Amino acid sequence: MSRRRRTAGGLTGLGALVVALVIIAVYLSVDRSQPSSSGSDYRPPPGPVGVGHVPAGTLDPAAATVALAQLRVAAKGTLAGYERDCANGAGCVFGPAWADVDGNGCDQRDDVLHRDLTGIALRAGTHGCVVASGTLHDPYTGTTVRFTKTDAGEVPIDHVVPLAAAWTEGAASWTEQKREDFANDLDNLIATTREQNSAKGDSTAEEWVPPDPAYGCSYATVVVTVKQEYGLSVTAAEGGALGSLLATC
């Protein structure tokens, strides 16, 4: 009888160990990169913002320097045919803004806010998609900005390689699908302030650089990564400016 009790006790201890290991495995498998939200089915964008506040997958400075030397150098083409507006049958050459091109159920703007903001709160009833508030550590200026949905225009999403510039450097000949993919590619999107988004506009690196000199290197790596990925050209002046920024790395 005592032997049976010892055996049962051993099995009970083993069972407890198995249960504990299962609990640990489940805990480690849960994604805690975003605040929890009851009923949320949000799937995070591919990778957080990496070193130097650049999208995951951005070339490191050494690789970007090599890639820059391999980009086609050419004068910018014409803006003829470029029309971003999609209302009332307008040209809409880069497709509807913030399409859910990655199919995760959230539009690309909210994907960027999820990635680039910290301390975010989500709007209830949006399946974990819509960011109601958070804090942006603006890479272009080095300043901190509070984001709220009611003043969403204060934190726009910047196309690091502007759409108009892309049009003049190769995108005019792309298919509509490729242009829509480009306009919504998280590799080319960064949250910033309204002031800097307006100041930058459609400028390229020889015309505008981030006000915070510490971000110049990172900015150049993003530009070169995107241009390499999509086969966009650079002008001689733009290439020189990007090279100068990479030299600060």
JSON list of C-alpha atoms in Angstrom, two decimals:
[
{"chain": "A", "resi": 1, "resn": "MET", "atom": "CA", "xyz": [0.00, 0.00, 0.00]},
{"chain": "A", "resi": 2, "resn": "SER", "atom": "CA", "xyz": [2.78, 2.42, 0.82]},
{"chain": "A", "resi": 3, "resn": "ARG", "atom": "CA", "xyz": [4.49, 1.59, -2.46]},
{"chain": "A", "resi": 4, "resn": "ARG", "atom": "CA", "xyz": [1.32, 2.46, -4.39]},
{"chain": "A", "resi": 5, "resn": "ARG", "atom": "CA", "xyz": [1.14, 5.81, -2.61]},
{"chain": "A", "resi": 6, "resn": "ARG", "atom": "CA", "xyz": [4.72, 6.62, -3.55]},
{"chain": "A", "resi": 7, "resn": "THR", "atom": "CA", "xyz": [4.06, 5.76, -7.20]},
{"chain": "A", "resi": 8, "resn": "ALA", "atom": "CA", "xyz": [0.94, 7.88, -7.31]},
{"chain": "A", "resi": 9, "resn": "GLY", "atom": "CA", "xyz": [2.84, 10.73, -5.68]},
{"chain": "A", "resi": 10, "resn": "GLY", "atom": "CA", "xyz": [5.57, 10.47, -8.34]},
{"chain": "A", "resi": 11, "resn": "LEU", "atom": "CA", "xyz": [3.04, 10.61, -11.15]},
{"chain": "A", "resi": 12, "resn": "THR", "atom": "CA", "xyz": [1.37, 13.62, -9.58]},
{"chain": "A", "resi": 13, "resn": "GLY", "atom": "CA", "xyz": [4.72, 15.45, -9.39]},
{"chain": "A", "resi": 14, "resn": "LEU", "atom": "CA", "xyz": [5.48, 14.63, -13.03]},
{"chain": "A", "resi": 15, "resn": "GLY", "atom": "CA", "xyz": [2.05, 15.81, -14.08]},
{"chain": "A", "resi": 16, "resn": "ALA", "atom": "CA", "xyz": [2.54, 19.10, -12.27]},
{"chain": "A", "resi": 17, "resn": "LEU", "atom": "CA", "xyz": [5.88, 19.60, -14.01]},
{"chain": "A", "resi": 18, "resn": "VAL", "atom": "CA", "xyz": [4.30, 18.98, -17.43]},
{"chain": "A", "resi": 19, "resn": "VAL", "atom": "CA", "xyz": [1.51, 21.45, -16.69]},
{"chain": "A", "resi": 20, "resn": "ALA", "atom": "CA", "xyz": [4.04, 24.05, -15.57]},
{"chain": "A", "resi": 21, "resn": "LEU", "atom": "CA", "xyz": [6.09, 23.61, -18.75]},
{"chain": "A", "resi": 22, "resn": "VAL", "atom": "CA", "xyz": [2.98, 23.97, -20.90]},
{"chain": "A", "resi": 23, "resn": "ILE", "atom": "CA", "xyz": [2.03, 27.19, -19.11]},
{"chain": "A", "resi": 24, "resn": "ILE", "atom": "CA", "xyz": [5.53, 28.61, -19.63]},
{"chain": "A", "resi": 25, "resn": "ALA", "atom": "CA", "xyz": [5.48, 27.69, -23.33]},
{"chain": "A", "resi": 26, "resn": "VAL", "atom": "CA", "xyz": [2.10, 29.36, -23.83]},
{"chain": "A", "resi": 27, "resn": "TYR", "atom": "CA", "xyz": [3.28, 32.46, -21.97]},
{"chain": "A", "resi": 28, "resn": "LEU", "atom": "CA", "xyz": [6.39, 32.78, -24.12]},
{"chain": "A", "resi": 29, "resn": "SER", "atom": "CA", "xyz": [4.38, 32.34, -27.32]},
{"chain": "A", "resi": 30, "resn": "VAL", "atom": "CA", "xyz": [2.06, 35.27, -26.60]},
{"chain": "A", "resi": 31, "resn": "ASP", "atom": "CA", "xyz": [2.97, 38.47, -28.46]},
{"chain": "A", "resi": 32, "resn": "ARG", "atom": "CA", "xyz": [3.22, 41.29, -25.93]},
{"chain": "A", "resi": 33, "resn": "SER", "atom": "CA", "xyz": [4.59, 43.86, -28.38]},
{"chain": "A", "resi": 34, "resn": "GLN", "atom": "CA", "xyz": [1.24, 45.69, -28.29]},
{"chain": "A", "resi": 35, "resn": "PRO", "atom": "CA", "xyz": [-1.04, 46.63, -25.41]},
{"chain": "A", "resi": 36, "resn": "SER", "atom": "CA", "xyz": [-3.65, 43.97, -24.75]},
{"chain": "A", "resi": 37, "resn": "SER", "atom": "CA", "xyz": [-7.17, 44.66, -25.91]},
{"chain": "A", "resi": 38, "resn": "SER", "atom": "CA", "xyz": [-10.17, 42.51, -25.12]},
{"chain": "A", "resi": 39, "resn": "GLY", "atom": "CA", "xyz": [-11.27, 40.78, -28.29]},
{"chain": "A", "resi": 40, "resn": "SER", "atom": "CA", "xyz": [-8.37, 42.21, -30.30]},
{"chain": "A", "resi": 41, "resn": "ASP", "atom": "CA", "xyz": [-7.32, 40.28, -33.41]},
{"chain": "A", "resi": 42, "resn": "TYR", "atom": "CA", "xyz": [-4.63, 42.78, -34.41]},
{"chain": "A", "resi": 43, "resn": "ARG", "atom": "CA", "xyz": [-1.60, 41.29, -36.14]},
{"chain": "A", "resi": 44, "resn": "PRO", "atom": "CA", "xyz": [1.48, 43.53, -35.80]},
{"chain": "A", "resi": 45, "resn": "PRO", "atom": "CA", "xyz": [3.28, 44.85, -38.89]},
{"chain": "A", "resi": 46, "resn": "PRO", "atom": "CA", "xyz": [6.45, 42.97, -39.86]},
{"chain": "A", "resi": 47, "resn": "GLY", "atom": "CA", "xyz": [9.02, 44.03, -37.32]},
{"chain": "A", "resi": 48, "resn": "PRO", "atom": "CA", "xyz": [9.35, 46.96, -34.96]},
{"chain": "A", "resi": 49, "resn": "VAL", "atom": "CA", "xyz": [11.26, 50.11, -35.66]},
{"chain": "A", "resi": 50, "resn": "GLY", "atom": "CA", "xyz": [14.91, 49.18, -35.41]},
{"chain": "A", "resi": 51, "resn": "VAL", "atom": "CA", "xyz": [18.17, 50.87, -34.49]},
{"chain": "A", "resi": 52, "resn": "GLY", "atom": "CA", "xyz": [18.15, 54.57, -35.27]},
{"chain": "A", "resi": 53, "resn": "HIS", "atom": "CA", "xyz": [14.37, 54.57, -35.66]},
{"chain": "A", "resi": 54, "resn": "VAL", "atom": "CA", "xyz": [14.29, 52.95, -39.09]},
{"chain": "A", "resi": 55, "resn": "PRO", "atom": "CA", "xyz": [11.90, 50.27, -40.35]},
{"chain": "A", "resi": 56, "resn": "ALA", "atom": "CA", "xyz": [13.00, 46.70, -39.83]},
{"chain": "A", "resi": 57, "resn": "GLY", "atom": "CA", "xyz": [14.93, 45.47, -42.85]},
{"chain": "A", "resi": 58, "resn": "THR", "atom": "CA", "xyz": [16.58, 48.80, -43.60]},
{"chain": "A", "resi": 59, "resn": "LEU", "atom": "CA", "xyz": [20.14, 48.40, -44.87]},
{"chain": "A", "resi": 60, "resn": "ASP", "atom": "CA", "xyz": [22.92, 49.13, -42.41]},
{"chain": "A", "resi": 61, "resn": "PRO", "atom": "CA", "xyz": [25.15, 52.12, -43.29]},
{"chain": "A", "resi": 62, "resn": "ALA", "atom": "CA", "xyz": [27.88, 50.02, -44.92]},
{"chain": "A", "resi": 63, "resn": "ALA", "atom": "CA", "xyz": [25.41, 48.10, -47.09]},
{"chain": "A", "resi": 64, "resn": "ALA", "atom": "CA", "xyz": [23.56, 51.33, -47.92]},
{"chain": "A", "resi": 65, "resn": "THR", "atom": "CA", "xyz": [26.81, 52.94, -49.07]},
{"chain": "A", "resi": 66, "resn": "VAL", "atom": "CA", "xyz": [27.42, 50.03, -51.45]},
{"chain": "A", "resi": 67, "resn": "ALA", "atom": "CA", "xyz": [23.82, 50.11, -52.68]},
{"chain": "A", "resi": 68, "resn": "LEU", "atom": "CA", "xyz": [23.95, 53.87, -53.28]},
{"chain": "A", "resi": 69, "resn": "ALA", "atom": "CA", "xyz": [26.89, 53.43, -55.63]},
{"chain": "A", "resi": 70, "resn": "GLN", "atom": "CA", "xyz": [24.84, 50.92, -57.64]},
{"chain": "A", "resi": 71, "resn": "LEU", "atom": "CA", "xyz": [21.73, 53.09, -58.11]},
{"chain": "A", "resi": 72, "resn": "ARG", "atom": "CA", "xyz": [21.08, 54.46, -61.57]},
{"chain": "A", "resi": 73, "resn": "VAL", "atom": "CA", "xyz": [21.98, 58.15, -61.83]},
{"chain": "A", "resi": 74, "resn": "ALA", "atom": "CA", "xyz": [19.63, 60.17, -64.01]},
{"chain": "A", "resi": 75, "resn": "ALA", "atom": "CA", "xyz": [17.88, 63.53, -64.16]},
{"chain": "A", "resi": 76, "resn": "LYS", "atom": "CA", "xyz": [14.37, 63.60, -62.74]},
{"chain": "A", "resi": 77, "resn": "GLY", "atom": "CA", "xyz": [11.63, 63.08, -65.26]},
{"chain": "A", "resi": 78, "resn": "THR", "atom": "CA", "xyz": [8.50, 65.15, -65.66]},
{"chain": "A", "resi": 79, "resn": "LEU", "atom": "CA", "xyz": [5.54, 65.23, -63.27]},
{"chain": "A", "resi": 80, "resn": "ALA", "atom": "CA", "xyz": [3.17, 64.95, -66.23]},
{"chain": "A", "resi": 81, "resn": "GLY", "atom": "CA", "xyz": [0.44, 62.45, -65.40]},
{"chain": "A", "resi": 82, "resn": "TYR", "atom": "CA", "xyz": [1.10, 62.54, -61.66]},
{"chain": "A", "resi": 83, "resn": "GLU", "atom": "CA", "xyz": [-2.12, 62.97, -59.70]},
{"chain": "A", "resi": 84, "resn": "ARG", "atom": "CA", "xyz": [-2.39, 61.69, -56.15]},
{"chain": "A", "resi": 85, "resn": "ASP", "atom": "CA", "xyz": [-6.03, 62.64, -55.62]},
{"chain": "A", "resi": 86, "resn": "CYS", "atom": "CA", "xyz": [-8.46, 59.73, -55.78]},
{"chain": "A", "resi": 87, "resn": "ALA", "atom": "CA", "xyz": [-11.75, 61.64, -55.48]},
{"chain": "A", "resi": 88, "resn": "ASN", "atom": "CA", "xyz": [-14.32, 62.01, -58.26]},
{"chain": "A", "resi": 89, "resn": "GLY", "atom": "CA", "xyz": [-12.46, 60.04, -60.90]},
{"chain": "A", "resi": 90, "resn": "ALA", "atom": "CA", "xyz": [-9.13, 61.82, -60.38]},
{"chain": "A", "resi": 91, "resn": "GLY", "atom": "CA", "xyz": [-5.88, 60.19, -61.46]},
{"chain": "A", "resi": 92, "resn": "CYS", "atom": "CA", "xyz": [-5.16, 58.34, -58.21]},
{"chain": "A", "resi": 93, "resn": "VAL", "atom": "CA", "xyz": [-1.88, 57.09, -59.68]},
{"chain": "A", "resi": 94, "resn": "PHE", "atom": "CA", "xyz": [-0.68, 55.57, -56.38]},
{"chain": "A", "resi": 95, "resn": "GLY", "atom": "CA", "xyz": [-4.03, 54.08, -55.43]},
{"chain": "A", "resi": 96, "resn": "PRO", "atom": "CA", "xyz": [-6.25, 54.81, -52.42]},
{"chain": "A", "resi": 97, "resn": "ALA", "atom": "CA", "xyz": [-4.42, 56.13, -49.39]},
{"chain": "A", "resi": 98, "resn": "TRP", "atom": "CA", "xyz": [-3.58, 53.66, -46.63]},
{"chain": "A", "resi": 99, "resn": "ALA", "atom": "CA", "xyz": [-4.89, 50.52, -48.29]},
{"chain": "A", "resi": 100, "resn": "ASP", "atom": "CA", "xyz": [-4.50, 47.35, -46.22]},
{"chain": "A", "resi": 101, "resn": "VAL", "atom": "CA", "xyz": [-1.95, 45.89, -48.63]},
{"chain": "A", "resi": 102, "resn": "ASP", "atom": "CA", "xyz": [-0.52, 43.41, -46.11]},
{"chain": "A", "resi": 103, "resn": "GLY", "atom": "CA", "xyz": [-3.96, 41.96, -45.35]},
{"chain": "A", "resi": 104, "resn": "ASN", "atom": "CA", "xyz": [-3.67, 42.13, -41.57]},
{"chain": "A", "resi": 105, "resn": "GLY", "atom": "CA", "xyz": [-7.07, 43.80, -41.19]},
{"chain": "A", "resi": 106, "resn": "CYS", "atom": "CA", "xyz": [-5.73, 47.28, -40.31]},
{"chain": "A", "resi": 107, "resn": "ASP", "atom": "CA", "xyz": [-4.93, 50.10, -42.71]},
{"chain": "A", "resi": 108, "resn": "GLN", "atom": "CA", "xyz": [-1.30, 51.05, -43.21]},
{"chain": "A", "resi": 109, "resn": "ARG", "atom": "CA", "xyz": [-1.57, 54.31, -41.28]},
{"chain": "A", "resi": 110, "resn": "ASP", "atom": "CA", "xyz": [-2.60, 52.51, -38.12]},
{"chain": "A", "resi": 111, "resn": "ASP", "atom": "CA", "xyz": [0.10, 49.89, -38.74]},
{"chain": "A", "resi": 112, "resn": "VAL", "atom": "CA", "xyz": [2.70, 52.67, -38.71]},
{"chain": "A", "resi": 113, "resn": "LEU", "atom": "CA", "xyz": [1.25, 54.22, -35.56]},
{"chain": "A", "resi": 114, "resn": "HIS", "atom": "CA", "xyz": [1.35, 50.82, -33.85]},
{"chain": "A", "resi": 115, "resn": "ARG", "atom": "CA", "xyz": [4.98, 50.48, -34.84]},
{"chain": "A", "resi": 116, "resn": "ASP", "atom": "CA", "xyz": [6.31, 54.01, -34.28]},
{"chain": "A", "resi": 117, "resn": "LEU", "atom": "CA", "xyz": [4.40, 55.18, -31.20]},
{"chain": "A", "resi": 118, "resn": "THR", "atom": "CA", "xyz": [4.90, 54.05, -27.63]},
{"chain": "A", "resi": 119, "resn": "GLY", "atom": "CA", "xyz": [2.36, 53.75, -24.83]},
{"chain": "A", "resi": 120, "resn": "ILE", "atom": "CA", "xyz": [-0.51, 53.40, -27.26]},
{"chain": "A", "resi": 121, "resn": "ALA", "atom": "CA", "xyz": [-4.16, 53.02, -26.34]},
{"chain": "A", "resi": 122, "resn": "LEU", "atom": "CA", "xyz": [-6.58, 51.43, -28.78]},
{"chain": "A", "resi": 123, "resn": "ARG", "atom": "CA", "xyz": [-10.09, 52.50, -29.73]},
{"chain": "A", "resi": 124, "resn": "ALA", "atom": "CA", "xyz": [-12.63, 49.96, -28.56]},
{"chain": "A", "resi": 125, "resn": "GLY", "atom": "CA", "xyz": [-14.54, 48.02, -31.18]},
{"chain": "A", "resi": 126, "resn": "THR", "atom": "CA", "xyz": [-11.87, 48.28, -33.90]},
{"chain": "A", "resi": 127, "resn": "HIS", "atom": "CA", "xyz": [-10.41, 44.79, -33.53]},
{"chain": "A", "resi": 128, "resn": "GLY", "atom": "CA", "xyz": [-7.25, 46.26, -32.04]},
{"chain": "A", "resi": 129, "resn": "CYS", "atom": "CA", "xyz": [-6.54, 48.42, -35.10]},
{"chain": "A", "resi": 130, "resn": "VAL", "atom": "CA", "xyz": [-7.28, 52.08, -34.46]},
{"chain": "A", "resi": 131, "resn": "VAL", "atom": "CA", "xyz": [-4.77, 53.89, -32.26]},
{"chain": "A", "resi": 132, "resn": "ALA", "atom": "CA", "xyz": [-6.58, 56.36, -30.00]},
{"chain": "A", "resi": 133, "resn": "SER", "atom": "CA", "xyz": [-3.50, 57.86, -28.34]},
{"chain": "A", "resi": 134, "resn": "GLY", "atom": "CA", "xyz": [0.20, 57.39, -27.83]},
{"chain": "A", "resi": 135, "resn": "THR", "atom": "CA", "xyz": [3.57, 59.11, -27.81]},
{"chain": "A", "resi": 136, "resn": "LEU", "atom": "CA", "xyz": [5.80, 59.76, -30.82]},
{"chain": "A", "resi": 137, "resn": "HIS", "atom": "CA", "xyz": [9.53, 60.24, -30.42]},
{"chain": "A", "resi": 138, "resn": "ASP", "atom": "CA", "xyz": [9.90, 62.09, -33.71]},
{"chain": "A", "resi": 139, "resn": "PRO", "atom": "CA", "xyz": [13.00, 60.83, -35.53]},
{"chain": "A", "resi": 140, "resn": "TYR", "atom": "CA", "xyz": [13.32, 63.90, -37.74]},
{"chain": "A", "resi": 141, "resn": "THR", "atom": "CA", "xyz": [13.56, 66.40, -34.87]},
{"chain": "A", "resi": 142, "resn": "GLY", "atom": "CA", "xyz": [14.38, 64.32, -31.79]},
{"chain": "A", "resi": 143, "resn": "THR", "atom": "CA", "xyz": [11.37, 65.81, -30.01]},
{"chain": "A", "resi": 144, "resn": "THR", "atom": "CA", "xyz": [8.51, 64.03, -28.25]},
{"chain": "A", "resi": 145, "resn": "VAL", "atom": "CA", "xyz": [4.94, 64.57, -29.43]},
{"chain": "A", "resi": 146, "resn": "ARG", "atom": "CA", "xyz": [1.70, 63.38, -27.87]},
{"chain": "A", "resi": 147, "resn": "PHE", "atom": "CA", "xyz": [-0.71, 61.76, -30.35]},
{"chain": "A", "resi": 148, "resn": "THR", "atom": "CA", "xyz": [-4.47, 61.71, -29.93]},
{"chain": "A", "resi": 149, "resn": "LYS", "atom": "CA", "xyz": [-7.01, 60.60, -32.49]},
{"chain": "A", "resi": 150, "resn": "THR", "atom": "CA", "xyz": [-8.90, 63.87, -32.14]},
{"chain": "A", "resi": 151, "resn": "ASP", "atom": "CA", "xyz": [-5.79, 65.73, -33.34]},
{"chain": "A", "resi": 152, "resn": "ALA", "atom": "CA", "xyz": [-4.52, 63.03, -35.66]},
{"chain": "A", "resi": 153, "resn": "GLY", "atom": "CA", "xyz": [-3.27, 65.57, -38.20]},
{"chain": "A", "resi": 154, "resn": "GLU", "atom": "CA", "xyz": [-0.51, 66.56, -35.80]},
{"chain": "A", "resi": 155, "resn": "VAL", "atom": "CA", "xyz": [1.18, 63.19, -36.44]},
{"chain": "A", "resi": 156, "resn": "PRO", "atom": "CA", "xyz": [1.04, 62.44, -40.18]},
{"chain": "A", "resi": 157, "resn": "ILE", "atom": "CA", "xyz": [2.79, 59.56, -41.87]},
{"chain": "A", "resi": 158, "resn": "ASP", "atom": "CA", "xyz": [5.69, 60.57, -44.12]},
{"chain": "A", "resi": 159, "resn": "HIS", "atom": "CA", "xyz": [6.69, 58.82, -47.33]},
{"chain": "A", "resi": 160, "resn": "VAL", "atom": "CA", "xyz": [10.46, 58.92, -46.82]},
{"chain": "A", "resi": 161, "resn": "VAL", "atom": "CA", "xyz": [10.89, 58.70, -50.58]},
{"chain": "A", "resi": 162, "resn": "PRO", "atom": "CA", "xyz": [8.06, 61.05, -51.62]},
{"chain": "A", "resi": 163, "resn": "LEU", "atom": "CA", "xyz": [5.48, 59.78, -54.07]},
{"chain": "A", "resi": 164, "resn": "ALA", "atom": "CA", "xyz": [5.96, 62.70, -56.46]},
{"chain": "A", "resi": 165, "resn": "ALA", "atom": "CA", "xyz": [9.73, 62.21, -56.40]},
{"chain": "A", "resi": 166, "resn": "ALA", "atom": "CA", "xyz": [9.29, 58.49, -57.04]},
{"chain": "A", "resi": 167, "resn": "TRP", "atom": "CA", "xyz": [7.09, 59.33, -60.04]},
{"chain": "A", "resi": 168, "resn": "THR", "atom": "CA", "xyz": [9.89, 61.36, -61.61]},
{"chain": "A", "resi": 169, "resn": "GLU", "atom": "CA", "xyz": [12.53, 58.72, -60.83]},
{"chain": "A", "resi": 170, "resn": "GLY", "atom": "CA", "xyz": [10.91, 55.63, -62.27]},
{"chain": "A", "resi": 171, "resn": "ALA", "atom": "CA", "xyz": [7.42, 55.07, -60.84]},
{"chain": "A", "resi": 172, "resn": "ALA", "atom": "CA", "xyz": [5.65, 56.68, -63.82]},
{"chain": "A", "resi": 173, "resn": "SER", "atom": "CA", "xyz": [6.33, 53.51, -65.80]},
{"chain": "A", "resi": 174, "resn": "TRP", "atom": "CA", "xyz": [5.20, 51.07, -63.10]},
{"chain": "A", "resi": 175, "resn": "THR", "atom": "CA", "xyz": [1.98, 49.12, -63.01]},
{"chain": "A", "resi": 176, "resn": "GLU", "atom": "CA", "xyz": [-0.85, 50.50, -60.89]},
{"chain": "A", "resi": 177, "resn": "GLN", "atom": "CA", "xyz": [-0.42, 47.62, -58.44]},
{"chain": "A", "resi": 178, "resn": "LYS", "atom": "CA", "xyz": [3.27, 48.31, -57.94]},
{"chain": "A", "resi": 179, "resn": "ARG", "atom": "CA", "xyz": [2.58, 51.99, -57.31]},
{"chain": "A", "resi": 180, "resn": "GLU", "atom": "CA", "xyz": [-0.10, 51.14, -54.75]},
{"chain": "A", "resi": 181, "resn": "ASP", "atom": "CA", "xyz": [2.26, 48.71, -53.02]},
{"chain": "A", "resi": 182, "resn": "PHE", "atom": "CA", "xyz": [4.95, 51.39, -52.92]},
{"chain": "A", "resi": 183, "resn": "ALA", "atom": "CA", "xyz": [2.62, 54.04, -51.47]},
{"chain": "A", "resi": 184, "resn": "ASN", "atom": "CA", "xyz": [1.69, 51.69, -48.63]},
{"chain": "A", "resi": 185, "resn": "ASP", "atom": "CA", "xyz": [5.03, 49.98, -48.02]},
{"chain": "A", "resi": 186, "resn": "LEU", "atom": "CA", "xyz": [5.95, 50.14, -44.34]},
{"chain": "A", "resi": 187, "resn": "ASP", "atom": "CA", "xyz": [9.63, 50.26, -45.36]},
{"chain": "A", "resi": 188, "resn": "ASN", "atom": "CA", "xyz": [8.99, 53.76, -46.73]},
{"chain": "A", "resi": 189, "resn": "LEU", "atom": "CA", "xyz": [6.65, 55.09, -44.03]},
{"chain": "A", "resi": 190, "resn": "ILE", "atom": "CA", "xyz": [7.60, 56.90, -40.82]},
{"chain": "A", "resi": 191, "resn": "ALA", "atom": "CA", "xyz": [5.42, 58.85, -38.39]},
{"chain": "A", "resi": 192, "resn": "THR", "atom": "CA", "xyz": [6.57, 62.42, -37.84]},
{"chain": "A", "resi": 193, "resn": "THR", "atom": "CA", "xyz": [5.19, 65.86, -36.97]},
{"chain": "A", "resi": 194, "resn": "ARG", "atom": "CA", "xyz": [2.87, 67.90, -39.15]},
{"chain": "A", "resi": 195, "resn": "GLU", "atom": "CA", "xyz": [5.48, 70.67, -39.32]},
{"chain": "A", "resi": 196, "resn": "GLN", "atom": "CA", "xyz": [8.23, 68.41, -40.64]},
{"chain": "A", "resi": 197, "resn": "ASN", "atom": "CA", "xyz": [5.94, 66.54, -43.00]},
{"chain": "A", "resi": 198, "resn": "SER", "atom": "CA", "xyz": [4.93, 69.87, -44.54]},
{"chain": "A", "resi": 199, "resn": "ALA", "atom": "CA", "xyz": [8.51, 71.20, -44.63]},
{"chain": "A", "resi": 200, "resn": "LYS", "atom": "CA", "xyz": [9.76, 68.08, -46.39]},
{"chain": "A", "resi": 201, "resn": "GLY", "atom": "CA", "xyz": [6.92, 67.83, -48.87]},
{"chain": "A", "resi": 202, "resn": "ASP", "atom": "CA", "xyz": [8.14, 66.22, -52.11]},
{"chain": "A", "resi": 203, "resn": "SER", "atom": "CA", "xyz": [11.79, 67.11, -51.47]},
{"chain": "A", "resi": 204, "resn": "THR", "atom": "CA", "xyz": [14.67, 64.69, -51.92]},
{"chain": "A", "resi": 205, "resn": "ALA", "atom": "CA", "xyz": [17.93, 64.60, -49.96]},
{"chain": "A", "resi": 206, "resn": "GLU", "atom": "CA", "xyz": [19.66, 67.46, -51.80]},
{"chain": "A", "resi": 207, "resn": "GLU", "atom": "CA", "xyz": [16.70, 69.69, -50.94]},
{"chain": "A", "resi": 208, "resn": "TRP", "atom": "CA", "xyz": [15.77, 68.63, -47.40]},
{"chain": "A", "resi": 209, "resn": "VAL", "atom": "CA", "xyz": [17.42, 66.74, -44.55]},
{"chain": "A", "resi": 210, "resn": "PRO", "atom": "CA", "xyz": [16.09, 66.02, -41.04]},
{"chain": "A", "resi": 211, "resn": "PRO", "atom": "CA", "xyz": [16.57, 68.97, -38.67]},
{"chain": "A", "resi": 212, "resn": "ASP", "atom": "CA", "xyz": [18.16, 66.63, -36.12]},
{"chain": "A", "resi": 213, "resn": "PRO", "atom": "CA", "xyz": [21.68, 65.95, -37.50]},
{"chain": "A", "resi": 214, "resn": "ALA", "atom": "CA", "xyz": [21.82, 62.74, -35.48]},
{"chain": "A", "resi": 215, "resn": "TYR", "atom": "CA", "xyz": [19.16, 61.25, -37.75]},
{"chain": "A", "resi": 216, "resn": "GLY", "atom": "CA", "xyz": [20.81, 62.11, -41.06]},
{"chain": "A", "resi": 217, "resn": "CYS", "atom": "CA", "xyz": [22.55, 58.75, -41.37]},
{"chain": "A", "resi": 218, "resn": "SER", "atom": "CA", "xyz": [19.40, 56.78, -40.58]},
{"chain": "A", "resi": 219, "resn": "TYR", "atom": "CA", "xyz": [17.33, 58.86, -43.01]},
{"chain": "A", "resi": 220, "resn": "ALA", "atom": "CA", "xyz": [19.82, 58.13, -45.80]},
{"chain": "A", "resi": 221, "resn": "THR", "atom": "CA", "xyz": [19.78, 54.38, -45.12]},
{"chain": "A", "resi": 222, "resn": "VAL", "atom": "CA", "xyz": [15.98, 54.32, -45.44]},
{"chain": "A", "resi": 223, "resn": "VAL", "atom": "CA", "xyz": [16.02, 56.28, -48.70]},
{"chain": "A", "resi": 224, "resn": "VAL", "atom": "CA", "xyz": [18.70, 54.07, -50.26]},
{"chain": "A", "resi": 225, "resn": "THR", "atom": "CA", "xyz": [16.97, 50.87, -49.09]},
{"chain": "A", "resi": 226, "resn": "VAL", "atom": "CA", "xyz": [13.69, 51.89, -50.69]},
{"chain": "A", "resi": 227, "resn": "LYS", "atom": "CA", "xyz": [15.31, 53.08, -53.91]},
{"chain": "A", "resi": 228, "resn": "GLN", "atom": "CA", "xyz": [17.24, 49.84, -54.24]},
{"chain": "A", "resi": 229, "resn": "GLU", "atom": "CA", "xyz": [14.16, 47.74, -53.52]},
{"chain": "A", "resi": 230, "resn": "TYR", "atom": "CA", "xyz": [12.07, 49.48, -56.18]},
{"chain": "A", "resi": 231, "resn": "GLY", "atom": "CA", "xyz": [14.78, 50.27, -58.72]},
{"chain": "A", "resi": 232, "resn": "LEU", "atom": "CA", "xyz": [14.39, 54.04, -58.45]},
{"chain": "A", "resi": 233, "resn": "SER", "atom": "CA", "xyz": [17.08, 56.36, -59.76]},
{"chain": "A", "resi": 234, "resn": "VAL", "atom": "CA", "xyz": [18.86, 59.25, -58.06]},
{"chain": "A", "resi": 235, "resn": "THR", "atom": "CA", "xyz": [20.04, 62.52, -59.49]},
{"chain": "A", "resi": 236, "resn": "ALA", "atom": "CA", "xyz": [23.73, 63.34, -59.18]},
{"chain": "A", "resi": 237, "resn": "ALA", "atom": "CA", "xyz": [22.95, 65.99, -56.56]},
{"chain": "A", "resi": 238, "resn": "GLU", "atom": "CA", "xyz": [20.70, 63.66, -54.59]},
{"chain": "A", "resi": 239, "resn": "GLY", "atom": "CA", "xyz": [23.29, 60.89, -54.68]},
{"chain": "A", "resi": 240, "resn": "GLY", "atom": "CA", "xyz": [25.92, 63.28, -53.42]},
{"chain": "A", "resi": 241, "resn": "ALA", "atom": "CA", "xyz": [23.69, 64.41, -50.55]},
{"chain": "A", "resi": 242, "resn": "LEU", "atom": "CA", "xyz": [22.89, 60.84, -49.57]},
{"chain": "A", "resi": 243, "resn": "GLY", "atom": "CA", "xyz": [26.59, 59.98, -49.66]},
{"chain": "A", "resi": 244, "resn": "SER", "atom": "CA", "xyz": [27.37, 62.90, -47.37]},
{"chain": "A", "resi": 245, "resn": "LEU", "atom": "CA", "xyz": [24.71, 61.77, -44.91]},
{"chain": "A", "resi": 246, "resn": "LEU", "atom": "CA", "xyz": [26.02, 58.20, -44.92]},
{"chain": "A", "resi": 247, "resn": "ALA", "atom": "CA", "xyz": [29.49, 59.55, -44.21]},
{"chain": "A", "resi": 248, "resn": "THR", "atom": "CA", "xyz": [28.17, 60.80, -40.85]},
{"chain": "A", "resi": 249, "resn": "CYS", "atom": "CA", "xyz": [27.25, 57.29, -39.72]}
]
